[in-house]
XYZ file of N, CA, C and O in Angstrom:
696
model
N 19.163 6.953 4.350
C 19.813 6.010 5.550
C 19.454 6.872 6.907
O 19.492 6.135 7.844
N 19.364 8.049 6.820
C 19.261 8.788 8.134
C 17.948 8.378 8.736
O 17.893 8.261 10.062
N 17.049 8.489 7.886
C 15.575 8.224 8.259
C 15.548 6.698 9.156
O 15.095 6.599 10.125
N 16.089 5.811 8.431
C 16.343 4.341 9.029
C 17.003 4.607 10.351
O 16.523 3.678 11.400
N 18.035 4.963 10.490
C 18.759 5.152 11.700
C 17.966 5.637 12.920
O 17.943 5.150 14.084
N 17.312 6.782 12.528
C 16.509 7.666 13.421
C 15.169 6.809 13.978
O 14.889 6.973 15.083
N 14.814 5.728 13.132
C 13.665 4.942 13.376
C 14.035 3.658 13.915
O 13.424 2.568 14.244
N 15.458 3.305 14.130
C 16.042 1.943 14.582
C 15.832 0.965 13.394
O 15.697 -0.273 13.905
N 16.010 1.250 12.339
C 15.676 0.158 11.135
C 17.005 -0.144 10.607
O 17.758 0.823 10.277
N 17.088 -1.413 10.158
C 18.519 -1.834 9.478
C 18.530 -1.122 7.924
O 17.821 -1.280 7.186
N 19.706 -0.375 8.006
C 20.051 0.382 6.836
C 20.306 -0.564 5.278
O 20.161 -0.206 4.463
N 20.438 -1.801 5.754
C 21.047 -2.895 4.794
C 19.608 -3.385 4.310
O 19.575 -4.264 3.249
N 18.385 -3.207 4.808
C 17.073 -3.936 4.266
C 16.676 -3.331 3.169
O 16.551 -2.184 3.121
N 16.024 -4.045 2.137
C 15.506 -3.697 0.761
C 13.931 -4.045 1.166
O 13.615 -4.981 0.673
N 13.068 -3.453 1.930
C 11.725 -3.823 2.379
C 10.850 -3.501 1.275
O 10.702 -2.903 0.307
N 9.589 -4.496 1.548
C 8.435 -3.826 0.639
C 7.798 -3.077 1.526
O 7.325 -3.427 2.807
N 7.283 -1.889 0.959
C 6.761 -0.838 1.799
C 5.385 -0.977 1.650
O 4.969 -0.835 0.288
N 4.415 -0.707 2.544
C 2.939 -0.755 2.171
C 2.563 0.574 2.373
O 3.079 1.309 3.650
N 1.785 1.269 1.977
C 1.198 2.430 2.040
C -0.199 2.071 2.254
O -1.133 2.205 1.267
N -1.004 1.751 3.417
C -2.198 1.483 3.674
C -3.257 2.682 3.557
O -4.606 2.394 3.727
N -2.911 3.791 3.541
C -3.846 4.861 3.973
C -4.258 5.446 2.316
O -3.910 5.146 1.377
N -5.286 6.051 2.502
C -5.989 6.922 1.483
C -6.825 8.189 2.123
O -7.797 7.997 2.393
N -6.240 9.425 1.906
C -7.094 10.291 2.607
C -8.618 10.642 2.133
O -9.395 10.996 2.922
N -8.712 10.262 0.937
C -9.854 10.489 0.331
C -11.272 9.789 1.047
O -12.231 10.115 1.283
N -10.653 8.463 1.431
C -11.748 7.742 2.288
C -11.499 6.125 2.061
O -10.647 5.681 1.378
N -12.606 5.718 2.919
C -12.531 4.110 2.956
C -12.630 3.465 1.603
O -12.108 2.203 1.546
N -13.164 3.896 0.687
C -13.462 3.393 -0.540
C -12.577 3.324 -1.536
O -12.468 2.854 -2.561
N -11.213 4.078 -0.960
C -9.699 3.840 -1.561
C -8.813 3.081 -0.809
O -8.044 3.070 -1.236
N -9.236 2.469 0.417
C -8.360 1.560 1.002
C -8.446 0.140 0.879
O -9.825 -0.484 1.527
N -7.772 -0.556 0.452
C -7.589 -1.941 0.404
C -7.835 -2.413 2.045
O -7.192 -1.888 2.978
N -8.760 -3.454 2.319
C -8.655 -3.824 3.896
C -7.582 -4.242 4.486
O -6.562 -4.893 4.026
N -7.706 -3.727 5.758
C -6.531 -4.057 6.589
C -6.208 -5.588 6.503
O -4.923 -5.990 6.707
N -7.214 -6.355 6.678
C -6.875 -7.862 6.899
C -6.287 -8.387 5.575
O -5.386 -9.267 5.711
N -6.642 -7.599 4.368
C -5.592 -8.129 3.219
C -4.343 -7.894 3.333
O -3.349 -8.454 2.985
N -3.947 -6.414 3.739
C -2.879 -6.007 3.751
C -2.082 -7.105 4.847
O -0.929 -7.345 4.566
N -2.602 -7.214 5.821
C -2.125 -8.172 7.004
C -1.680 -9.695 6.317
O -0.634 -10.134 6.532
N -2.713 -10.024 5.747
C -2.535 -11.374 4.956
C -1.300 -11.493 3.979
O -0.281 -12.154 3.660
N -0.991 -10.247 3.300
C 0.181 -10.033 2.292
C 1.358 -9.750 2.936
O 2.247 -10.358 2.548
N 1.187 -9.070 4.087
C 2.393 -9.151 4.956
C 2.849 -10.473 5.271
O 4.062 -10.667 5.248
N 1.964 -11.283 5.912
C 2.371 -12.896 6.428
C 3.101 -13.599 5.359
O 4.100 -14.219 5.210
N 2.321 -13.383 3.804
C 2.862 -14.147 2.749
C 4.345 -13.762 2.211
O 5.068 -14.576 2.076
N 4.634 -12.411 2.326
C 5.784 -11.762 1.987
C 7.202 -12.200 2.946
O 8.173 -12.572 2.780
N 6.434 -11.974 4.339
C 7.476 -12.467 5.456
C 7.878 -13.776 5.327
O 9.124 -14.157 5.568
N 6.867 -14.757 4.686
C 7.157 -16.148 4.859
C 8.102 -16.421 3.539
O 8.749 -17.519 3.541
N 8.225 -15.258 2.798
C 9.248 -15.688 1.632
C 10.571 -14.800 1.816
O 11.440 -14.649 0.959
N 10.625 -14.457 3.051
C 11.759 -13.596 3.641
C 12.047 -12.189 3.334
O 13.112 -11.597 3.531
N 10.949 -11.687 2.963
C 10.918 -10.103 2.887
C 10.365 -9.464 4.116
O 9.563 -9.885 4.668
N 10.983 -8.299 4.267
C 10.803 -7.406 5.353
C 9.660 -6.619 4.920
O 9.681 -6.002 3.580
N 8.686 -6.119 5.749
C 7.553 -5.413 5.141
C 7.200 -4.095 6.285
O 7.255 -4.801 7.485
N 7.289 -3.009 5.766
C 7.307 -1.836 6.509
C 5.785 -1.150 6.141
O 5.474 -0.589 5.195
N 5.139 -0.859 7.083
C 3.971 0.376 6.700
C 4.371 1.620 6.971
O 4.767 2.048 8.028
N 3.929 2.462 5.960
C 4.245 4.041 5.996
C 3.010 4.551 5.907
O 2.121 4.485 5.012
N 2.951 5.708 6.593
C 1.725 6.689 6.714
C 1.718 7.606 7.394
O 2.523 7.693 8.254
N 0.752 8.490 7.484
C 0.689 9.837 8.345
C 0.006 9.226 9.643
O -0.287 8.186 9.987
N -0.103 10.427 10.639
C -0.826 10.161 11.848
C -2.143 9.575 11.666
O -2.640 8.786 12.415
N -2.931 10.065 10.361
C -4.201 9.683 10.577
C -4.320 8.188 10.002
O -5.344 7.477 10.131
N -3.179 7.745 9.450
C -3.030 6.094 9.086
C -2.617 5.320 10.319
O -2.569 4.078 9.901
N -2.308 5.912 11.405
C -1.674 5.052 12.548
C -2.673 4.033 13.080
O -2.244 2.817 13.352
N -4.124 4.131 12.927
C -4.825 3.202 13.458
C -4.886 1.985 12.434
O -4.725 0.852 12.876
N -4.948 2.228 11.271
C -4.710 1.323 10.312
C -3.298 0.658 10.354
O -3.539 -0.822 10.137
N -2.449 1.192 10.686
C -0.950 0.621 10.672
C -0.911 -0.354 11.899
O -0.335 -1.643 11.928
N -1.644 0.386 13.015
C -1.404 -0.643 14.174
C -2.419 -2.068 13.839
O -2.108 -3.115 14.300
N -3.685 -1.936 13.204
C -4.382 -2.746 13.010
C -3.487 -3.970 11.957
O -3.579 -5.346 12.177
N -2.926 -3.545 10.974
C -2.342 -4.346 10.038
C -1.181 -5.273 10.898
O -1.081 -6.242 10.760
N -0.410 -4.322 11.694
C 0.893 -5.082 12.221
C 0.290 -6.071 13.361
O 0.802 -7.287 13.340
N -0.961 -5.937 13.944
C -1.302 -6.826 14.780
C -2.110 -7.962 13.996
O -1.670 -9.313 14.470
N -2.852 -7.779 13.046
C -3.326 -8.770 12.244
C -2.370 -9.678 11.693
O -2.688 -11.073 11.363
N -1.382 -9.161 11.208
C -0.149 -9.757 10.720
C 0.640 -10.673 11.635
O 1.784 -11.209 11.207
N 0.479 -10.718 12.794
C 1.247 -11.266 14.061
C 2.703 -10.931 13.953
O 3.757 -11.633 14.257
N 3.070 -9.544 13.426
C 4.409 -8.890 13.840
C 5.033 -9.293 12.434
O 6.441 -8.925 12.322
N 4.438 -9.448 11.300
C 5.083 -9.864 10.172
C 5.341 -8.378 9.426
O 6.207 -8.246 8.689
N 4.745 -7.289 9.808
C 4.845 -5.766 9.540
C 5.512 -5.227 10.457
O 4.743 -5.205 11.617
N 6.262 -4.135 10.079
C 6.904 -3.069 11.087
C 5.853 -1.958 10.612
O 5.944 -1.634 9.652
N 5.207 -1.679 11.978
C 4.369 -0.266 11.537
C 5.151 0.866 11.842
O 5.461 1.392 12.908
N 5.193 1.650 10.898
C 5.853 3.049 11.124
C 4.783 4.284 10.672
O 5.211 5.354 10.854
N 3.611 3.966 10.799
C 2.490 5.024 10.200
C 2.435 5.931 11.533
O 2.246 5.489 12.606
N 2.552 7.304 11.143
C 2.433 8.135 12.331
C 3.760 8.317 12.971
O 3.775 9.438 13.850
N 4.695 7.622 12.683
C 5.937 7.808 13.316
C 7.085 8.561 12.560
O 8.256 8.775 12.741
N 6.640 8.784 11.310
C 7.521 9.554 10.348
C 7.075 11.033 9.981
O 6.014 10.981 9.697
N 8.041 11.687 9.615
C 7.872 12.936 9.033
C 7.610 12.659 7.414
O 8.020 11.478 7.084
N 7.138 13.359 6.592
C 6.851 13.347 5.262
C 8.294 13.045 4.633
O 8.344 11.903 4.015
N 9.154 13.660 4.825
C 10.571 13.465 4.449
C 11.252 12.041 4.607
O 11.820 11.439 3.892
N 10.734 11.777 6.046
C 11.238 10.501 6.264
C 10.472 9.104 5.524
O 11.305 8.290 5.062
N 9.098 9.478 5.471
C 8.414 8.518 4.608
C 8.951 8.478 3.146
O 9.133 7.217 2.717
N 9.450 9.696 2.735
C 9.754 9.619 1.394
C 11.259 8.909 1.318
O 11.399 8.010 0.378
N 12.059 9.130 2.219
C 13.386 8.344 2.261
C 13.069 6.654 2.404
O 13.966 5.958 1.658
N 12.284 6.397 3.102
C 11.903 5.065 3.290
C 11.502 4.427 2.174
O 11.757 3.108 1.620
N 10.463 5.013 1.453
C 9.843 4.509 0.200
C 11.096 4.554 -0.975
O 10.878 3.454 -1.855
N 11.973 5.385 -0.989
C 13.112 5.627 -2.172
C 14.073 4.245 -1.784
O 14.474 3.977 -2.624
N 13.923 3.635 -0.471
C 14.748 2.503 -0.526
C 13.951 1.323 -0.332
O 14.655 -0.064 -0.088
N 12.985 1.081 -0.938
C 11.918 -0.041 -0.773
C 12.454 -0.717 -2.228
O 12.815 -0.078 -3.235
N 12.088 -2.303 -2.088
C 12.450 -3.020 -3.259
C 11.026 -3.194 -4.253
O 11.108 -3.094 -5.162
N 9.813 -2.742 -3.603
C 8.616 -2.711 -4.030
C 7.673 -1.799 -2.920
O 8.047 -1.968 -1.950
N 6.640 -1.162 -3.629
C 5.773 -0.396 -2.827
C 4.383 -1.120 -3.208
O 3.986 -1.208 -4.454
N 3.746 -1.236 -2.200
C 2.167 -1.651 -2.443
C 1.298 -0.597 -1.821
O 1.571 -0.202 -0.678
N 0.491 0.062 -2.699
C -0.184 1.368 -2.264
C -1.459 1.325 -3.006
O -1.916 0.858 -3.794
N -2.527 2.025 -1.958
C -3.872 2.452 -2.376
C -3.415 3.587 -3.434
O -2.405 4.315 -3.373
N -4.321 3.961 -4.000
C -4.393 5.217 -4.960
C -4.154 6.357 -3.912
O -5.274 6.783 -3.215
N -3.084 6.836 -3.568
C -3.008 7.896 -2.584
C -1.743 8.712 -3.137
O -1.151 8.506 -3.854
N -1.704 9.717 -2.145
C -0.437 10.639 -2.497
C 0.923 10.017 -2.255
O 2.012 10.278 -3.027
N 1.026 8.934 -1.309
C 2.242 8.278 -1.001
C 2.353 7.314 -2.500
O 3.576 6.932 -2.676
N 1.451 6.774 -2.993
C 1.533 6.213 -4.289
C 2.092 6.921 -5.268
O 3.187 6.539 -6.118
N 1.754 8.098 -5.358
C 2.468 9.171 -6.461
C 3.749 9.381 -6.165
O 4.829 9.561 -7.068
N 4.367 9.330 -4.729
C 5.348 9.818 -4.219
C 6.276 8.509 -4.883
O 7.360 8.549 -5.392
N 5.776 7.247 -4.433
C 6.751 5.913 -5.051
C 7.063 6.078 -6.639
O 8.078 5.708 -7.240
N 5.928 6.255 -7.305
C 5.959 6.478 -8.760
C 7.149 7.356 -9.166
O 7.675 7.225 -9.889
N 6.816 8.656 -8.473
C 8.063 9.757 -8.771
C 9.281 9.380 -8.391
O 10.296 9.920 -9.043
N 9.559 8.641 -7.400
C 10.871 8.137 -7.162
C 11.228 6.923 -7.882
O 12.509 6.192 -7.657
N 10.135 6.523 -8.865
C 10.807 5.424 -9.830
C 10.908 4.037 -9.211
O 11.315 2.965 -9.505
N 10.061 3.755 -8.097
C 10.142 2.538 -7.150
C 9.332 1.405 -7.884
O 8.190 1.905 -8.377
N 9.469 0.196 -8.081
C 8.667 -0.670 -8.538
C 7.390 -0.412 -7.627
O 7.503 -0.427 -6.378
N 6.029 -0.581 -8.163
C 4.892 -0.162 -7.504
C 3.812 -1.122 -7.754
O 3.504 -1.517 -9.168
N 3.170 -1.771 -6.809
C 1.642 -2.357 -7.101
C 0.717 -1.324 -6.582
O 0.660 -1.126 -5.100
N -0.064 -0.790 -7.449
C -1.128 0.156 -6.972
C -2.312 -0.602 -7.180
O -3.032 -1.123 -8.034
N -3.020 -0.218 -5.853
C -4.275 -0.770 -5.709
C -5.637 0.174 -5.845
O -5.515 0.900 -4.941
N -6.408 -0.221 -6.668
C -7.659 0.948 -7.092
C -9.084 0.427 -6.441
O -9.386 -0.809 -6.878
N -9.667 1.155 -5.956
C -10.836 0.767 -5.535
C -12.034 1.881 -6.209
O -12.374 1.684 -7.351
N -12.483 2.723 -5.531
C -13.464 3.676 -6.073
C -12.986 4.733 -6.971
O -13.755 5.318 -7.585
N -11.501 4.821 -7.067
C -11.044 5.503 -7.981
C -10.586 4.871 -9.384
O -10.854 3.639 -9.412
N -10.238 5.468 -10.202
C -9.668 4.884 -11.568
C -8.229 5.301 -11.967
O -7.878 6.436 -12.033
N -7.677 4.386 -12.541
C -6.302 4.627 -12.943
C -6.266 5.367 -14.151
O -5.462 5.893 -14.752
N -7.405 5.455 -14.924
C -7.450 6.292 -16.199
C -7.566 7.640 -15.693
O -7.077 8.498 -16.603
N -7.841 8.181 -14.520
C -7.870 9.559 -14.098
C -6.732 9.998 -13.305
O -6.116 10.900 -13.244
N -6.134 8.899 -12.421
C -4.951 9.336 -11.580
C -4.146 8.157 -11.645
O -3.828 7.481 -10.474
N -3.473 7.804 -12.668
C -2.503 6.891 -12.741
C -1.285 7.112 -12.324
O -0.913 8.410 -12.030
N -0.379 6.255 -11.592
C 0.902 6.552 -11.156
C 1.827 6.623 -12.463
O 1.631 6.058 -13.539
N 2.612 8.042 -12.275
C 3.333 8.382 -13.450
C 4.671 7.620 -13.486
O 5.623 8.375 -13.330
N 4.713 6.261 -13.822
C 5.702 5.523 -13.976
C 5.352 4.220 -14.727
O 4.455 3.655 -14.674
N 6.462 3.836 -15.587
C 6.109 2.575 -16.427
C 6.271 1.162 -15.460
O 5.973 0.203 -16.053
N 6.688 1.445 -14.288
C 7.020 0.352 -13.470
C 5.861 -0.140 -12.586
O 5.886 -0.860 -11.644
N 4.717 0.504 -12.630
C 3.623 0.098 -11.833
C 2.708 -1.003 -12.482
O 2.446 -0.916 -13.763
N 2.411 -1.910 -11.493
C 1.557 -3.044 -12.007
C 0.136 -2.269 -11.036
O 0.058 -2.133 -10.096
N -1.055 -1.981 -12.117
C -2.371 -1.482 -11.547
C -3.249 -2.767 -11.294
O -3.512 -3.595 -12.093
N -3.939 -2.898 -10.060
C -4.820 -3.559 -9.776
C -6.204 -3.126 -9.635
O -6.079 -2.286 -8.711
N -7.321 -3.377 -10.350
C -8.511 -2.821 -9.965
C -9.692 -4.068 -10.602
O -9.161 -4.471 -11.494
N -10.823 -3.979 -9.907
C -11.473 -5.237 -10.466
C -12.434 -4.588 -11.248
O -12.999 -3.443 -10.942
N -12.900 -4.979 -12.356
C -13.914 -4.584 -13.375
C -14.913 -5.014 -12.740
O -15.456 -6.171 -12.776
N -15.846 -3.903 -12.162
C -17.140 -4.309 -11.934
C -18.288 -3.101 -12.392
O -17.819 -2.152 -12.561
N -19.470 -3.740 -12.419
C -20.506 -2.606 -12.762
C -20.525 -1.273 -11.924
O -20.915 -0.389 -12.657
N -20.308 -1.429 -10.775
C -20.399 -0.203 -9.957
C -18.901 0.471 -10.091
O -19.111 1.451 -9.161
N -17.930 0.114 -10.551
C -16.702 0.761 -10.504
C -16.217 1.298 -11.506
O -16.585 0.469 -12.605
N -15.519 2.557 -11.547
C -15.215 3.062 -10.206
C -16.570 4.016 -10.072
O -17.061 4.661 -10.764
N -16.688 4.056 -8.834
C -17.812 4.991 -8.374
C -17.431 6.265 -7.936
O -18.370 7.350 -7.824
N -16.127 6.532 -7.759
C -15.632 7.984 -7.280
C -16.158 8.426 -5.783
O -16.190 9.465 -5.706
N -16.533 7.519 -5.045
C -17.190 7.870 -3.789
C -16.309 7.765 -2.605
O -15.440 6.775 -2.540
N -16.307 8.358 -1.300
C -15.535 8.212 -0.328
C -15.809 6.888 0.474
O -14.939 6.341 0.883
N -17.159 6.520 0.504
C -17.551 5.221 0.898
C -18.570 4.733 -0.064
O -18.912 5.162 -0.866
N -18.276 3.067 0.037
C -19.213 2.406 -0.972
C -20.694 2.849 -0.857
O -21.384 2.683 0.225
N -21.359 3.270 -1.884
C -22.779 3.623 -1.869
C -23.604 2.343 -1.773
O -24.809 2.337 -1.561
N -23.016 1.157 -2.306
C -23.806 -0.070 -2.212
C -23.532 -0.886 -0.751
O -24.126 -1.913 -0.550
N -22.688 -0.434 -0.070
C -22.183 -0.829 1.224
C -21.578 -2.054 1.347
O -21.257 -2.988 2.205
N -20.710 -2.739 -0.003
C -20.162 -3.992 -0.045
C -18.716 -3.766 -0.320
O -17.905 -4.714 0.240
N -18.063 -2.739 -0.860
C -16.826 -2.520 -1.083
C -16.219 -3.557 -1.984
O -15.148 -4.083 -1.863
N -16.888 -4.350 -2.551
C -16.567 -5.406 -3.477
C -15.288 -4.962 -4.367
O -14.633 -6.148 -4.755
N -15.073 -3.859 -4.772
C -13.935 -3.528 -5.532
C -12.661 -3.682 -4.813
O -11.711 -4.147 -5.426
N -12.706 -3.592 -3.576
C -11.423 -3.738 -2.794
C -11.600 -5.130 -1.887
O -10.593 -5.889 -2.014
N -12.470 -5.540 -1.466
C -12.929 -6.818 -0.769
C -12.582 -7.753 -1.582
O -11.813 -8.859 -1.132
N -12.941 -8.088 -2.821
C -12.978 -8.991 -3.739
C -11.451 -9.046 -4.554
O -11.236 -10.002 -5.314
N -10.520 -7.908 -3.981
C -9.041 -8.120 -4.593
C -8.306 -8.831 -3.587
O -7.773 -8.343 -2.609
N -7.892 -10.231 -3.788
C -7.525 -11.341 -2.987
C -6.022 -10.851 -2.695
O -5.340 -10.303 -3.551
N -5.397 -11.158 -1.448
C -4.188 -11.080 -1.199
C -3.324 -11.828 -2.226
O -2.193 -11.380 -2.403
N -3.926 -13.008 -2.590
C -2.988 -13.972 -3.430
C -2.659 -13.258 -4.889
O -1.636 -13.138 -5.353
N -3.671 -12.413 -5.342
C -3.638 -11.715 -6.519
C -2.484 -10.629 -6.228
O -1.667 -10.507 -7.371
N -2.716 -9.888 -5.141
C -1.600 -8.684 -5.089
C -0.264 -9.307 -4.664
O 0.702 -8.827 -5.376
N -0.253 -10.543 -4.177
C 1.102 -11.202 -3.853
C 1.944 -11.296 -5.385
O 3.049 -11.438 -5.519
N 0.967 -12.072 -6.102
C 1.388 -12.422 -7.384
C 2.004 -11.190 -8.185
O 3.132 -11.284 -8.797
N 1.401 -10.127 -8.044
C 1.672 -8.745 -8.556
C 2.956 -8.361 -8.007
O 4.154 -7.945 -8.712
N 3.381 -8.413 -6.709
C 4.572 -8.101 -6.044
C 5.752 -9.093 -6.201
O 6.788 -8.467 -6.666
N 5.548 -10.273 -6.402
C 6.507 -11.154 -6.893
C 6.958 -10.990 -8.429
O 8.117 -10.968 -8.695
N 5.919 -10.641 -9.153
C 6.455 -10.412 -10.547
C 7.100 -9.061 -10.753
O 8.284 -8.926 -11.534
N 6.746 -7.998 -9.908
C 7.554 -6.802 -9.678
C 8.980 -7.232 -9.496
O 9.799 -6.528 -9.798
N 9.014 -7.721 -8.129
C 10.316 -7.949 -7.597
C 11.272 -8.809 -8.540
O 12.533 -8.609 -8.605
N 10.455 -9.691 -9.416
C 11.319 -10.631 -10.530
C 11.755 -9.726 -11.470
O 12.844 -10.130 -12.411
N 11.132 -8.621 -11.661
C 11.599 -8.011 -13.185
C 12.638 -7.077 -12.990
O 13.231 -6.690 -12.020
């Protein structure tokens, strides 16, 4: 609650928190336009959407907030790690790439929708039974590369916002 007050956020909101970053590289990051579309869809259902990430994720957060038309509150680069952890702890659901913050959400026992691209949930799964894991089964996946070696990023591009939205809705209903 202290993190929310210091950031001017409503302490009574149970947001859907997005963690759009992934330190490993772009082949682990769901496209910003997909995050933005998901934010619009969830905001249309009455959900608050907050973006959490490090200073390095700030450009992603800005882009998602802009593309979402304000449906997402961009907190990327505005929080210390302890504040990000507090915000995730108060989430109704977390949508994250395979990243450190995904593992934080799992450790906190938050309902989680985990998006996988170049990595594999077989090797780096979220350690929680409450996770819904989304990964496309493609001949080239998982490639474990920082950047798509084929130049198409189909593993993430083809994971549509409607698919992730359905997983979030199921997660929130559970």
